[in-house]
Short mmCIF file of N, CA and C and ligand atoms in Angstrom, two decimals:
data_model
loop_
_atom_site.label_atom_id
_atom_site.label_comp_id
_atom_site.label_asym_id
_atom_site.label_seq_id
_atom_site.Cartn_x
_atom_site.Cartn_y
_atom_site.Cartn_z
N UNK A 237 -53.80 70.96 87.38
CA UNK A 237 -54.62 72.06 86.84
C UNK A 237 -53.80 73.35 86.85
N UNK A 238 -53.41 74.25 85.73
CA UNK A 238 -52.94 75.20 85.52
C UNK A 238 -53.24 76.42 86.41
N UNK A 239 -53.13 77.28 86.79
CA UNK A 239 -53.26 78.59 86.86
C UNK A 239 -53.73 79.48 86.09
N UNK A 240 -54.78 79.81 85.91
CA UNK A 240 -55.08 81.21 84.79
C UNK A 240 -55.03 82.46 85.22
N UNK A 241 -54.22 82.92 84.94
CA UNK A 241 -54.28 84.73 84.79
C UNK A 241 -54.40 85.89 83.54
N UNK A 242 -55.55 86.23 84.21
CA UNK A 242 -56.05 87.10 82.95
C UNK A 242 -55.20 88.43 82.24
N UNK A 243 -54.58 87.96 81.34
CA UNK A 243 -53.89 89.22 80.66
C UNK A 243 -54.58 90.30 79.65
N UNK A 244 -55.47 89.89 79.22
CA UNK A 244 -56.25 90.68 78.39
C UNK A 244 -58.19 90.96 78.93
N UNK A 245 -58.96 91.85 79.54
CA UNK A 245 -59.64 91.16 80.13
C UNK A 245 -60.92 91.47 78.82
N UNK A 246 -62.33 90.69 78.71
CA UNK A 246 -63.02 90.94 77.70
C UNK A 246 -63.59 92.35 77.21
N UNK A 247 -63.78 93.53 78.24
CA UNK A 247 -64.10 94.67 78.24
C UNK A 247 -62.62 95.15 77.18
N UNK A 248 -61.55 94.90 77.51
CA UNK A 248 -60.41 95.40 76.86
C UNK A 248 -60.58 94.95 75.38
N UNK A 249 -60.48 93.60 75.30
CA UNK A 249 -60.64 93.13 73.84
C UNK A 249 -61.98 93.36 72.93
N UNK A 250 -63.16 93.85 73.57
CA UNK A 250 -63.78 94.10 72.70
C UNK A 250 -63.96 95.48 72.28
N UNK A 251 -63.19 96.60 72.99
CA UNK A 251 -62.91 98.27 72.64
C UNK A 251 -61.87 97.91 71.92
N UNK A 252 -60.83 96.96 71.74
CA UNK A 252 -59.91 96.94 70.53
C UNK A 252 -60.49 96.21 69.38
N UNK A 253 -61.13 95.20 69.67
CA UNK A 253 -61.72 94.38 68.25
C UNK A 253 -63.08 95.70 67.33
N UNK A 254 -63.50 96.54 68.21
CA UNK A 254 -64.30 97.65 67.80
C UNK A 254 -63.73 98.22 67.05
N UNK A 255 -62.26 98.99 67.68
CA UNK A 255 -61.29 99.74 66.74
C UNK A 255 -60.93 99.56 65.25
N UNK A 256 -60.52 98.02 65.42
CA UNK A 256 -60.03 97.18 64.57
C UNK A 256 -61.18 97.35 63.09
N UNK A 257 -62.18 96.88 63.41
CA UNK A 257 -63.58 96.82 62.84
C UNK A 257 -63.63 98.39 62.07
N UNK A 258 -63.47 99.22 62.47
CA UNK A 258 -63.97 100.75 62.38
C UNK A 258 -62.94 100.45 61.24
N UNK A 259 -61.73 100.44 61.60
CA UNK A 259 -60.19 100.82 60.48
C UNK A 259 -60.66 100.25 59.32
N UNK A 260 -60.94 98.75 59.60
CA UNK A 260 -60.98 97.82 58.24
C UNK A 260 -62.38 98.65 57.28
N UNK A 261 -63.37 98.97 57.98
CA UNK A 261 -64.70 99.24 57.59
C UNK A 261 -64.32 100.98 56.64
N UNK A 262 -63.65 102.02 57.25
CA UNK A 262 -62.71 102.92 56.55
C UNK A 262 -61.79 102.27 55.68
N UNK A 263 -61.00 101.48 55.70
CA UNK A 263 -60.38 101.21 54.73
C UNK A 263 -60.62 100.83 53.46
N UNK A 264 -62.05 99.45 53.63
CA UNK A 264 -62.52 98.97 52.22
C UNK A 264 -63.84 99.95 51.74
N UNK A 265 -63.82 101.08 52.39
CA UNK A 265 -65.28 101.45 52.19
C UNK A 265 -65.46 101.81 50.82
N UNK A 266 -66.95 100.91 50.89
CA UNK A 266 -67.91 100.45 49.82
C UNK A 266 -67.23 99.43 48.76
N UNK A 267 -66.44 98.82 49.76
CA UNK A 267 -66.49 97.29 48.88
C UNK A 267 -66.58 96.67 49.58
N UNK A 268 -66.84 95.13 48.97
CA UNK A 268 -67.16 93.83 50.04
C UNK A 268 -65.23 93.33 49.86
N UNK A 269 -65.75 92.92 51.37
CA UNK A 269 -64.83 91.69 52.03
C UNK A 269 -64.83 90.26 52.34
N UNK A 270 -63.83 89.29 52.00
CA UNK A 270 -64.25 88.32 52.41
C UNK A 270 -62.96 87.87 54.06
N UNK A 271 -63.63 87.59 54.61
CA UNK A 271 -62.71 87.34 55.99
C UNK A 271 -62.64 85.74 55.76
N UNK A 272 -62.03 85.55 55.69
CA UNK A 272 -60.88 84.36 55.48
C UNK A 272 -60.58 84.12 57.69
N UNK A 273 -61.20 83.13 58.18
CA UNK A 273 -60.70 82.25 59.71
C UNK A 273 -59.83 81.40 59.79
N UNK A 274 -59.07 81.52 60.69
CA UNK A 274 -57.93 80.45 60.28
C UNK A 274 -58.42 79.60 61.86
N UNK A 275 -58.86 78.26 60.94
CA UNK A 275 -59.92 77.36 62.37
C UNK A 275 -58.47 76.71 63.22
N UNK A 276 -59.03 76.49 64.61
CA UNK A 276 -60.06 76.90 65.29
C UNK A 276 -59.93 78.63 65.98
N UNK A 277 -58.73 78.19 66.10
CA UNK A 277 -58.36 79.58 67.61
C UNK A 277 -58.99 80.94 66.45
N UNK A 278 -59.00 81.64 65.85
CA UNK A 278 -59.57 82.79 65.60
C UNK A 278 -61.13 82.79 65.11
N UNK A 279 -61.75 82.08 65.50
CA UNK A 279 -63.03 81.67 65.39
C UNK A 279 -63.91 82.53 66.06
N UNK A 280 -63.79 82.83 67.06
CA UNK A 280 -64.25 83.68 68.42
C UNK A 280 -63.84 85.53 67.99
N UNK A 281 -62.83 85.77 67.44
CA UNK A 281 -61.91 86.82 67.01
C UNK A 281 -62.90 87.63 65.48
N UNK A 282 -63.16 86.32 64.68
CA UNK A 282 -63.89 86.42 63.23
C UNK A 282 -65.21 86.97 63.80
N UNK A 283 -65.93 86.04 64.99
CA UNK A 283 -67.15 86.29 65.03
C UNK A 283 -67.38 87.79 65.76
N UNK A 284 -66.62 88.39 66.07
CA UNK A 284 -66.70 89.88 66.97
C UNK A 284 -66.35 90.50 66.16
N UNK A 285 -65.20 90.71 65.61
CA UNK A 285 -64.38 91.36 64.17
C UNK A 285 -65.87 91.84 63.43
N UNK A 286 -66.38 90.44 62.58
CA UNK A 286 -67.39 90.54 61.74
C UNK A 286 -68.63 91.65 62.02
N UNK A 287 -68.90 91.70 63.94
CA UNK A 287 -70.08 92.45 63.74
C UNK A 287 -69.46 93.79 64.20
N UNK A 288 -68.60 94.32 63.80
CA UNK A 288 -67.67 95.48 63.67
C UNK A 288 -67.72 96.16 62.27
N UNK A 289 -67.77 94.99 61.76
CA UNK A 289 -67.49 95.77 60.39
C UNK A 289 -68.51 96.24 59.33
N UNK A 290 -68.60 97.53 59.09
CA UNK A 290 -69.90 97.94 58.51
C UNK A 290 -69.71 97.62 56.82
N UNK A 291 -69.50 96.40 56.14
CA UNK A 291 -69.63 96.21 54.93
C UNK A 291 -70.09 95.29 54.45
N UNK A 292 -70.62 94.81 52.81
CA UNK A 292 -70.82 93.80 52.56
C UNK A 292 -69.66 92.43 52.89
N UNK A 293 -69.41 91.73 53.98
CA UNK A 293 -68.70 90.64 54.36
C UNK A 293 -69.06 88.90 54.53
N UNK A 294 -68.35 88.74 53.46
CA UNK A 294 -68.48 87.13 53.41
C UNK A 294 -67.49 86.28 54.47
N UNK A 295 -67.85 85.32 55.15
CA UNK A 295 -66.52 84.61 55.77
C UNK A 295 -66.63 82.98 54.67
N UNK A 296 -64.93 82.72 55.09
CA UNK A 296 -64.77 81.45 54.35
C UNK A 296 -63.67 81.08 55.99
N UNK A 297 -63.33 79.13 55.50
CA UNK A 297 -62.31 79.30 56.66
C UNK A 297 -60.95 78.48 56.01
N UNK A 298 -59.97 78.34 57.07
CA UNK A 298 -58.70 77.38 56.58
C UNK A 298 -58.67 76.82 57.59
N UNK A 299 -58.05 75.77 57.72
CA UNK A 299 -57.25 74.90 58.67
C UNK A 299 -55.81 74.34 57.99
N UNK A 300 -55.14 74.42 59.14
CA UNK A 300 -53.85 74.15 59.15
C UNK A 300 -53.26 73.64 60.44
N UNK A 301 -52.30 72.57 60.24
CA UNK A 301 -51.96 72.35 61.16
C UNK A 301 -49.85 72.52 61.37
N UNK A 302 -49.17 72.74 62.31
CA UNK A 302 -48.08 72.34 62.25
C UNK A 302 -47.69 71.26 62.68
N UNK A 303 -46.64 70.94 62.32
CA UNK A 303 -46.13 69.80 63.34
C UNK A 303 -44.96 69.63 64.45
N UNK A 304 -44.97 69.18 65.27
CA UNK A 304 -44.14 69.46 66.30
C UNK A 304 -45.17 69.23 67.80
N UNK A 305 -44.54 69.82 69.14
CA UNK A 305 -45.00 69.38 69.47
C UNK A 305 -46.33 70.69 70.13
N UNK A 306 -46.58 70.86 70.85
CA UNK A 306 -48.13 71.85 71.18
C UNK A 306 -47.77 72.73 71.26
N UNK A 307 -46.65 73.40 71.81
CA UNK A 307 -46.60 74.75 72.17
C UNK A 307 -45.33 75.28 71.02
N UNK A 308 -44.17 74.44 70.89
CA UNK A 308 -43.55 74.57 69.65
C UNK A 308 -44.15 74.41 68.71
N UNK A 309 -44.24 75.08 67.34
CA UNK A 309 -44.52 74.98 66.28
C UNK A 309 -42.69 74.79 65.18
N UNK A 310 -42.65 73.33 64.38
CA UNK A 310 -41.72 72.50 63.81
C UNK A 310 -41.28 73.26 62.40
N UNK A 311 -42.18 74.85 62.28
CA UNK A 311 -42.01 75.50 60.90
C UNK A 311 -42.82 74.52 59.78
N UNK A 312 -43.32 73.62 59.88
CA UNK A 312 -43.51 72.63 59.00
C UNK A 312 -45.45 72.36 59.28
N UNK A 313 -45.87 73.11 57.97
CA UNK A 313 -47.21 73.25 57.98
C UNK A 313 -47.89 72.49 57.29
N UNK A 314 -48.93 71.75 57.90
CA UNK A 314 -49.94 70.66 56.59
C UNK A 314 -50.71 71.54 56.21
N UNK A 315 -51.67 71.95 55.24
CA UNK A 315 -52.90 71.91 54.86
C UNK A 315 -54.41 71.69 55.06
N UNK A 316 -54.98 71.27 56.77
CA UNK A 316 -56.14 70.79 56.35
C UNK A 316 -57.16 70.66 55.48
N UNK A 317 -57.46 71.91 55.61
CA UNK A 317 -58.75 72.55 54.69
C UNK A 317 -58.82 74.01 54.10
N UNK A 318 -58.78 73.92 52.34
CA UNK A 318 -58.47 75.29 51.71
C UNK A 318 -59.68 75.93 52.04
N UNK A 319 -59.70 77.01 51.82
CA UNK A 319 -61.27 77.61 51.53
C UNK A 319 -62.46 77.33 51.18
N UNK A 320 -63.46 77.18 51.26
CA UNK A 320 -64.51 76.69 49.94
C UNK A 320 -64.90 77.41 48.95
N UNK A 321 -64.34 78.98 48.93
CA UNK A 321 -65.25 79.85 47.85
C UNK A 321 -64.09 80.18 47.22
N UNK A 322 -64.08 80.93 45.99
CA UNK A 322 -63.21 81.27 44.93
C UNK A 322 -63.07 82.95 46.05
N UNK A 323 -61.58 83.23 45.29
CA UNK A 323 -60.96 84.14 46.48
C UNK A 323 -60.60 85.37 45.31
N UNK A 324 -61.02 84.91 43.76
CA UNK A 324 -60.16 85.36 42.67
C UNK A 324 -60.85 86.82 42.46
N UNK A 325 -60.35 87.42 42.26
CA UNK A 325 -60.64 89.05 42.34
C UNK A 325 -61.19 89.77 43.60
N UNK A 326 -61.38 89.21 45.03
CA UNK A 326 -61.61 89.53 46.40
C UNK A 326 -61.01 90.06 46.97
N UNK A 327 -61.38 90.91 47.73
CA UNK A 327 -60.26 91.46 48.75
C UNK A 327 -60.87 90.64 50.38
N UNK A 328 -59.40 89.74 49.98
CA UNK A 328 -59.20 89.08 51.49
C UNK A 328 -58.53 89.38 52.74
N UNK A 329 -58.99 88.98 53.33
CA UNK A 329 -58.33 89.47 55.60
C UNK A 329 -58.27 88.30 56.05
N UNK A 330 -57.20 87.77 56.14
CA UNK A 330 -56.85 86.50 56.72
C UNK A 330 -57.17 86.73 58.14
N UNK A 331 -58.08 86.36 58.75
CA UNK A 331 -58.24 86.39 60.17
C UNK A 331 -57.77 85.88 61.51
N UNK A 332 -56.76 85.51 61.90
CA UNK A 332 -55.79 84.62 62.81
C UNK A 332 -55.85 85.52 64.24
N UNK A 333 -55.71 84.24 64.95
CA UNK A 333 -55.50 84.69 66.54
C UNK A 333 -54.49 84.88 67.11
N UNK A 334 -53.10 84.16 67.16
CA UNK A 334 -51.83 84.96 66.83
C UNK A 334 -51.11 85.05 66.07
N UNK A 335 -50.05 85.93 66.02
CA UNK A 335 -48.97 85.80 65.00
C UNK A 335 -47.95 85.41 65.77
N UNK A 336 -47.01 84.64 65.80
CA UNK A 336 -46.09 84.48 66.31
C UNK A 336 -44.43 83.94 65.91
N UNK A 337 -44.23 83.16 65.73
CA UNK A 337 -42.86 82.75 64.56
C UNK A 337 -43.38 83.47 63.23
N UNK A 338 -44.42 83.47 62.90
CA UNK A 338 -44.74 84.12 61.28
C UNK A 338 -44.94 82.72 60.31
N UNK A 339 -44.76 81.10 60.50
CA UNK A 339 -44.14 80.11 59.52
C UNK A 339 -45.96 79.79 59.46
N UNK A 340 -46.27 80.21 59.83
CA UNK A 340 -47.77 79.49 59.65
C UNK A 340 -48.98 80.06 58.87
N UNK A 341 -48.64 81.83 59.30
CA UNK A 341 -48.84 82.81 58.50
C UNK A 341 -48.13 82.69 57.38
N UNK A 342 -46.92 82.98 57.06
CA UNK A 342 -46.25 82.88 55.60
C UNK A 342 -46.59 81.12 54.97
N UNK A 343 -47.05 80.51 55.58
CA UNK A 343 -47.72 79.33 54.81
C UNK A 343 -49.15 79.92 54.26
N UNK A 344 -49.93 80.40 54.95
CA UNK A 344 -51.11 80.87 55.04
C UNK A 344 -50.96 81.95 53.70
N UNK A 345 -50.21 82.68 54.00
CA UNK A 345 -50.30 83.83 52.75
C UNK A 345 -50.57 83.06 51.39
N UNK A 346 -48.91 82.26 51.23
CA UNK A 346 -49.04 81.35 50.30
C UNK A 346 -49.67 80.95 49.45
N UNK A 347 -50.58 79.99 50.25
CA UNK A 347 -52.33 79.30 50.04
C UNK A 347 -52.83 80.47 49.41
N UNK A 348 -53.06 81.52 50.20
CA UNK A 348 -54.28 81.97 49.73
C UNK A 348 -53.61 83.10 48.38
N UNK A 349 -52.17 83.58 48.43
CA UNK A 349 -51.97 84.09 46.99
C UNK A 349 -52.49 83.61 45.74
N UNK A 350 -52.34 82.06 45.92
CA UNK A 350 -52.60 81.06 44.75
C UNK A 350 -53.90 81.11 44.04
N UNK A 351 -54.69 81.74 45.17
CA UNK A 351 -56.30 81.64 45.06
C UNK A 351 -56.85 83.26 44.29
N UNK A 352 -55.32 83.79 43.83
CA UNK A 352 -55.34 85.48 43.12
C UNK A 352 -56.41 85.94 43.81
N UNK A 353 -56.34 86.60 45.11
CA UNK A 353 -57.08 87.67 45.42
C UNK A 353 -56.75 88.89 44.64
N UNK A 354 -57.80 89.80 45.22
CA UNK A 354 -57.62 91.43 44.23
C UNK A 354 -56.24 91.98 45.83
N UNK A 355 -56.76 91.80 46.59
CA UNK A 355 -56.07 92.27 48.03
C UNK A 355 -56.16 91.25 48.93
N UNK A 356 -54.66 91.35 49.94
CA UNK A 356 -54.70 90.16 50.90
C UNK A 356 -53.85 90.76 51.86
N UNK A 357 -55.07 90.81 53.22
CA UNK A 357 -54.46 91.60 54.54
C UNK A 357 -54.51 90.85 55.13
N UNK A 358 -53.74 90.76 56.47
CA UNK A 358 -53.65 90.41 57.71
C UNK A 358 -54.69 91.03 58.90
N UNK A 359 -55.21 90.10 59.67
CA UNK A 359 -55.99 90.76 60.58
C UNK A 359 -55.30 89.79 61.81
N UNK A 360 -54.58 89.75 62.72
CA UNK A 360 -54.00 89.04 64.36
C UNK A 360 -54.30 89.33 65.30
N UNK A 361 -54.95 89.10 66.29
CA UNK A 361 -55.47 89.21 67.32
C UNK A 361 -54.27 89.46 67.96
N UNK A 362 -53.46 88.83 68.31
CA UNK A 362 -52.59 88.90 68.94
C UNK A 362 -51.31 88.86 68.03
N UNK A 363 -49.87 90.04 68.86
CA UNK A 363 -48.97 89.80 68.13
C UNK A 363 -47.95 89.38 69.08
N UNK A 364 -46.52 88.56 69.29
CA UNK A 364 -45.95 87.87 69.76
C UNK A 364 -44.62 88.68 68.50
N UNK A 365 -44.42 89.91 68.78
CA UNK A 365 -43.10 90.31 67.59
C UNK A 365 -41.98 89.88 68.32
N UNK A 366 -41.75 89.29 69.33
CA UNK A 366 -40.33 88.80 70.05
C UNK A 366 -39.92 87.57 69.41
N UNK A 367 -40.93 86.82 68.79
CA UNK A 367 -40.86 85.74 68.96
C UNK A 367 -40.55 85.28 66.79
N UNK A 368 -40.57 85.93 66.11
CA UNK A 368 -40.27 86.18 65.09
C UNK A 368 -39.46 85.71 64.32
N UNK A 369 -39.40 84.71 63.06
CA UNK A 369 -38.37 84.14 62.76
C UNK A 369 -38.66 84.48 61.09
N UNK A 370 -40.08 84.42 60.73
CA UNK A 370 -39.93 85.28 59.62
C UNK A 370 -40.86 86.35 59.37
N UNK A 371 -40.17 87.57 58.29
CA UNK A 371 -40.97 88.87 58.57
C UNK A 371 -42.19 89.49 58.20
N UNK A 372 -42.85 88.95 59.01
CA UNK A 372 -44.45 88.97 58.85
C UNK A 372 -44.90 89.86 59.37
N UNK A 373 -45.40 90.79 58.60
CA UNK A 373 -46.10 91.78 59.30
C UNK A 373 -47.70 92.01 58.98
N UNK A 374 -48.62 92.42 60.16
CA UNK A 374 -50.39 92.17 60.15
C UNK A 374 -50.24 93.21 59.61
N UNK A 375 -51.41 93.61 58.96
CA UNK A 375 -51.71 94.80 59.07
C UNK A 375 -52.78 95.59 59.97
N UNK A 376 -53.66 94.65 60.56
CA UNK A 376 -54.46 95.14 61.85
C UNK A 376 -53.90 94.04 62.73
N UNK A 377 -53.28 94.57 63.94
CA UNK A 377 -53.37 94.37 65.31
C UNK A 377 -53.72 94.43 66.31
N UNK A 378 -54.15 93.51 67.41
CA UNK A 378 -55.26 93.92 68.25
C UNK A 378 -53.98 94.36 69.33
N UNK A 379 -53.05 93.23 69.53
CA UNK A 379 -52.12 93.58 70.98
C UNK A 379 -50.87 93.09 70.85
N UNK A 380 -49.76 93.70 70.86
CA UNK A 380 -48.54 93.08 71.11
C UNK A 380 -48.38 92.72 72.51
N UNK A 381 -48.09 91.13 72.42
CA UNK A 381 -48.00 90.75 73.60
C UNK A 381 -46.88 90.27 73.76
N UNK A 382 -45.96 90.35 75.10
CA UNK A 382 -44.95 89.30 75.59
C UNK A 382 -45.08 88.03 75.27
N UNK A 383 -44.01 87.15 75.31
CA UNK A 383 -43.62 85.93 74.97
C UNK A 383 -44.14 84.87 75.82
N UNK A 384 -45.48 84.69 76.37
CA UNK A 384 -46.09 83.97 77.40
C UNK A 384 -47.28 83.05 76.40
N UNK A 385 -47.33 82.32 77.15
CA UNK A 385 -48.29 81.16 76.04
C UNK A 385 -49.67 82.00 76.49
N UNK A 386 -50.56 82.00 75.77
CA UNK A 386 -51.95 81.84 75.94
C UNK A 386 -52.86 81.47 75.80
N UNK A 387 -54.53 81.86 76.72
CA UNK A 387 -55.24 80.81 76.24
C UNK A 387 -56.67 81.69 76.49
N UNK A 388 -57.60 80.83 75.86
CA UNK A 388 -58.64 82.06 75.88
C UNK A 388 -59.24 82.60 74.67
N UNK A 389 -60.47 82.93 74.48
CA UNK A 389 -61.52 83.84 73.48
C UNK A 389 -60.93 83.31 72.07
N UNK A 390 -61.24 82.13 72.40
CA UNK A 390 -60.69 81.10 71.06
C UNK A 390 -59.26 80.47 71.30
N UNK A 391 -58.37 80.78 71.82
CA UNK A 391 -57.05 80.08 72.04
C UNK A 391 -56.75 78.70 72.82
N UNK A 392 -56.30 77.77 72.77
CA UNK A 392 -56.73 76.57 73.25
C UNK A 392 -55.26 76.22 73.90
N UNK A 393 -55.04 75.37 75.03
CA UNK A 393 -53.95 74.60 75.08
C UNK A 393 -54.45 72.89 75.33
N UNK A 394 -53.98 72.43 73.79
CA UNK A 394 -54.43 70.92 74.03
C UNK A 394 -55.56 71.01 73.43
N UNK A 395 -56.52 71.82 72.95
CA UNK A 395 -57.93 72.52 72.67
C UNK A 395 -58.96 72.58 74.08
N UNK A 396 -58.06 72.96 75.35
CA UNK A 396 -58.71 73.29 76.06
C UNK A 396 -59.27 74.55 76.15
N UNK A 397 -60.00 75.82 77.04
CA UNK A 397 -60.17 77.28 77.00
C UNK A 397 -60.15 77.47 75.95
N UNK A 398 -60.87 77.22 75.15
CA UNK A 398 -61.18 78.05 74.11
C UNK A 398 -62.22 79.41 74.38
N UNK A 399 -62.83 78.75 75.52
CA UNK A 399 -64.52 79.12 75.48
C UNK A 399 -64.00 80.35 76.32
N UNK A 400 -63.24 80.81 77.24
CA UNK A 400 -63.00 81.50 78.10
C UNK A 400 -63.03 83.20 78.05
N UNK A 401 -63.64 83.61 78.08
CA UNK A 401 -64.09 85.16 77.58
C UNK A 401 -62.54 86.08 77.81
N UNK A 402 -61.94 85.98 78.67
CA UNK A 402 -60.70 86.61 78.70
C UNK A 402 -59.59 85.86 78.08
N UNK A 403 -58.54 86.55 77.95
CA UNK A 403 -57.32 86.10 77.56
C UNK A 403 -56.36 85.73 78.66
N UNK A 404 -56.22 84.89 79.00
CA UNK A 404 -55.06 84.26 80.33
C UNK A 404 -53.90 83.61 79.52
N UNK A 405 -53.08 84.00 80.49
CA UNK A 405 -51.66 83.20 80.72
C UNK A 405 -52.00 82.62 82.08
N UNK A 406 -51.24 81.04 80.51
CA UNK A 406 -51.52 79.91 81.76
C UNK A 406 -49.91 79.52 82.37
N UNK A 407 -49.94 79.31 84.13
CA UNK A 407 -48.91 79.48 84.68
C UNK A 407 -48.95 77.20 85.28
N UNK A 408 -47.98 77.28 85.08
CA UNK A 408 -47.56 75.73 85.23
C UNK A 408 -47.31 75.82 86.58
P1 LIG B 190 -46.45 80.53 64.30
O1 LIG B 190 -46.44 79.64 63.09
O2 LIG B 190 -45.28 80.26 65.19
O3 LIG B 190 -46.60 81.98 63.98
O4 LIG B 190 -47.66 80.03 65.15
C1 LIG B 190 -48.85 80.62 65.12
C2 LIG B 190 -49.89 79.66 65.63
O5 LIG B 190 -49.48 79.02 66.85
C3 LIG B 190 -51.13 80.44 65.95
O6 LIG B 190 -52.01 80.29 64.89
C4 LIG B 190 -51.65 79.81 67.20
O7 LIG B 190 -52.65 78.90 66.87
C5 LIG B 190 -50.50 79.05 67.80
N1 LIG B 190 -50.01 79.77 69.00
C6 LIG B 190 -48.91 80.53 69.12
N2 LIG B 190 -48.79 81.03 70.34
C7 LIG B 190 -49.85 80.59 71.02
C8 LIG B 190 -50.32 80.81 72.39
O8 LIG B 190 -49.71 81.51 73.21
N3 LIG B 190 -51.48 80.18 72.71
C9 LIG B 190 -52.19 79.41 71.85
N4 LIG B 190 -51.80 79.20 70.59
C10 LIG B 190 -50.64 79.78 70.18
MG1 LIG B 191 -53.85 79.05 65.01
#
């Protein structure tokens, strides 16, 4: 059984997911959004985000998987599941829980260019810029974090802690 230590605690993350919410809600104001989840881990992230944001907002989701092994990601992204709604003249917010190498995100962009949004932002819960291999940049960030695995408020290891209201680093 791991060790959990809380690096982010929920009082913290939800005065930044507030912030976050306010910016996006100034930014599109008086148009609708569609928030785009990237399942599972930003699931938890979408659902707080969402009641932040004072606009007309639709959610849709993606899945994707890499391959390799759990904590490495192989650069090499499948597809699960595209969207279900048309994305074509929308202004989309890809919603993700971290950013980290960027290969999953720049898959992600990809996908959803194809789908001609009107606009297509980044929203990351977490950012991991050490860890960077291509140049991806969010445009809302909740936290740059050190190079430590995590787990927590949607983040899973193995799809364990997801459920876990804080953000921990788990210690082996
Ligand atoms: P990237 O393709 O290397 O940017 O990987 C990003 C994906 O890896 C994220 O969507 C996360 O699901 C997963 N990931 C990266 N770091 C962590 C972590 O510390 N904990 C849990 N999942 C992580
Ligand atoms: Mg993910």
């Amino acid at each position: 059984m791991p060790n959990l230590k809380v690096m982010l605690s929920r009082d913290q993350i939800q005065k930044r997911v507030a912030e976050l919410g306010a910016r996006i809600s100034a930014d599109f104001h008086g148009q609708p959004v569609v928030l785009v989840g990237v399942l599972k881990g930003a699931t938890i992230f979408l659902s707080d985000l969402a009641r932040n944001i004072a606009l007309d907002a639709t959610f849709d989701f993606i899945s994707v998987s890499s391959y390799g092994s759990e904590k490495q990601s192989s650069g090499e992204v499948k597809l699960n599941k595209d969207v279900d709604n048309s994305m074509e003249a929308k202004n989309v917010i890809l919603v993700e829980d971290i950013l980290d190498t960027g290969l999953t995100m720049s898959y992600l962009l990809k996908v959803l260019r194809a789908h001609n949004p009107k606009s297509l932002k980044i929203a990351a819960l977490l950012d991991k810029t050490s860890r960077r291999i291509l140049p991806i940049h969010a445009d809302y960030v909740g936290f740059e974090i050190p190079d430590h695995f995590v787990v927590g408020y949607g983040m899973d290891a193995a799809e364990r802690y997801r459920n876990l209201p804080d953000i921990c680093v788990v210690e082996e």
